[in-house]
Amino acid sequence: TDKSAYFGKGAQWATLKKGGCIDDIACFTEEETKISADLYLAKGREQSISHQFCFARNTGNCTGGNVASMGQVVSSSRKWHKDDLCQNWMIETPNIGAH
């Protein structure tokens, strides 16, 4: 995850969280993978990569693609919580709006 782009002050996820559009943010990391030096993107040397990504629960409080339309509630029959997800791959969620 690019912490400042997604969670920094005025960033995408920070704005959605502050506006009540998303909640229960859960971030994960994947197992490190070795990239062969023979691959074009490896630039002639073996490398290790590991991606990080986040999920969030849509609260249903925002529609139309922006926070300005808050208050228009979209009902959802399916409920989940971040604790329902794979705990052993979870990482600490960045501080919202701190960057």
CSV table of C-alpha atoms in Angstrom, one decimal:
chain,number,residue,atom,x,y,z
A,1,THR,CA,0.0,0.0,0.0
A,2,ASP,CA,1.2,3.5,-0.6
A,3,LYS,CA,0.3,4.9,2.8
A,4,SER,CA,0.3,8.6,1.8
A,5,ALA,CA,-1.7,8.1,-1.4
A,6,TYR,CA,-4.5,6.0,0.2
A,7,PHE,CA,-4.4,7.0,3.9
A,8,GLY,CA,-2.7,10.4,4.0
A,9,LYS,CA,-4.4,13.7,4.7
A,10,GLY,CA,-7.0,14.3,2.1
A,11,ALA,CA,-6.2,10.9,0.4
A,12,GLN,CA,-8.8,8.6,-1.1
A,13,TRP,CA,-9.4,6.1,1.7
A,14,ALA,CA,-9.0,8.8,4.4
A,15,THR,CA,-11.7,10.9,2.7
A,16,LEU,CA,-14.0,7.9,2.5
A,17,LYS,CA,-13.4,6.9,6.1
A,18,LYS,CA,-13.9,10.4,7.4
A,19,GLY,CA,-17.1,10.7,5.4
A,20,GLY,CA,-18.5,7.5,6.9
A,21,CYS,CA,-18.5,5.8,3.5
A,22,ILE,CA,-16.2,2.9,4.5
A,23,ASP,CA,-15.3,1.2,7.8
A,24,ASP,CA,-13.5,-1.9,9.1
A,25,ILE,CA,-10.4,-1.3,7.0
A,26,ALA,CA,-8.2,-4.4,7.0
A,27,CYS,CA,-4.8,-4.6,5.4
A,28,PHE,CA,-2.9,-7.7,4.3
A,29,THR,CA,0.5,-8.7,3.0
A,30,GLU,CA,1.2,-11.6,0.7
A,31,GLU,CA,4.0,-14.2,1.0
A,32,GLU,CA,7.3,-13.1,-0.4
A,33,THR,CA,8.0,-14.4,-3.9
A,34,LYS,CA,11.4,-14.7,-5.6
A,35,ILE,CA,11.5,-13.4,-9.2
A,36,SER,CA,14.0,-15.1,-11.4
A,37,ALA,CA,16.8,-13.0,-12.9
A,38,ASP,CA,15.9,-14.3,-16.3
A,39,LEU,CA,12.6,-12.4,-16.4
A,40,TYR,CA,12.5,-9.2,-18.3
A,41,LEU,CA,11.2,-7.1,-15.3
A,42,ALA,CA,13.9,-8.5,-13.0
A,43,LYS,CA,16.6,-6.5,-14.9
A,44,GLY,CA,19.1,-9.4,-14.8
A,45,ARG,CA,19.1,-10.0,-11.0
A,46,GLU,CA,17.0,-12.2,-8.7
A,47,GLN,CA,14.6,-10.1,-6.7
A,48,SER,CA,12.0,-10.7,-3.9
A,49,ILE,CA,8.6,-9.1,-4.0
A,50,SER,CA,5.6,-8.9,-1.7
A,51,HIS,CA,2.5,-6.9,-2.2
A,52,GLN,CA,0.3,-5.2,0.4
A,53,PHE,CA,-3.4,-4.4,-0.1
A,54,CYS,CA,-6.4,-3.4,1.9
A,55,PHE,CA,-10.1,-4.1,2.0
A,56,ALA,CA,-12.8,-2.0,3.6
A,57,ARG,CA,-16.5,-2.5,4.3
A,58,ASN,CA,-18.8,-0.2,2.3
A,59,THR,CA,-21.1,1.3,5.0
A,60,GLY,CA,-23.8,2.1,2.4
A,61,ASN,CA,-23.8,5.7,3.5
A,62,CYS,CA,-22.4,7.2,0.3
A,63,THR,CA,-23.5,6.7,-3.3
A,64,GLY,CA,-22.7,8.3,-6.6
A,65,GLY,CA,-19.0,8.0,-6.4
A,66,ASN,CA,-18.3,10.8,-3.9
A,67,VAL,CA,-18.6,11.8,-0.3
A,68,ALA,CA,-20.9,14.8,-1.3
A,69,SER,CA,-23.8,12.4,-1.7
A,70,MET,CA,-23.7,11.1,1.9
A,71,GLY,CA,-27.0,10.4,3.5
A,72,GLN,CA,-28.3,8.3,0.6
A,73,VAL,CA,-28.3,4.9,2.3
A,74,VAL,CA,-27.9,1.8,0.2
A,75,SER,CA,-29.1,-1.3,2.1
A,76,SER,CA,-27.0,-4.4,2.2
A,77,SER,CA,-28.2,-7.8,3.4
A,78,ARG,CA,-24.7,-9.2,3.7
A,79,LYS,CA,-22.7,-8.2,6.8
A,80,TRP,CA,-19.0,-8.9,7.5
A,81,HIS,CA,-16.4,-7.7,9.8
A,82,LYS,CA,-12.6,-7.5,9.3
A,83,ASP,CA,-12.2,-10.1,12.0
A,84,ASP,CA,-13.8,-12.6,9.7
A,85,LEU,CA,-10.9,-12.4,7.3
A,86,CYS,CA,-7.6,-14.3,7.3
A,87,GLN,CA,-5.9,-13.1,10.5
A,88,ASN,CA,-2.5,-14.6,9.9
A,89,TRP,CA,-1.9,-12.4,6.8
A,90,MET,CA,-3.2,-9.1,8.3
A,91,ILE,CA,-0.9,-6.2,8.9
A,92,GLU,CA,-1.4,-3.0,10.8
A,93,THR,CA,-3.7,-0.6,9.1
A,94,PRO,CA,-2.0,2.8,8.5
A,95,ASN,CA,-3.1,5.8,10.5
A,96,ILE,CA,-5.9,7.6,8.6
A,97,GLY,CA,-5.0,11.2,7.6
A,98,ALA,CA,-1.6,11.1,9.4
A,99,HIS,CA,0.6,11.7,6.4
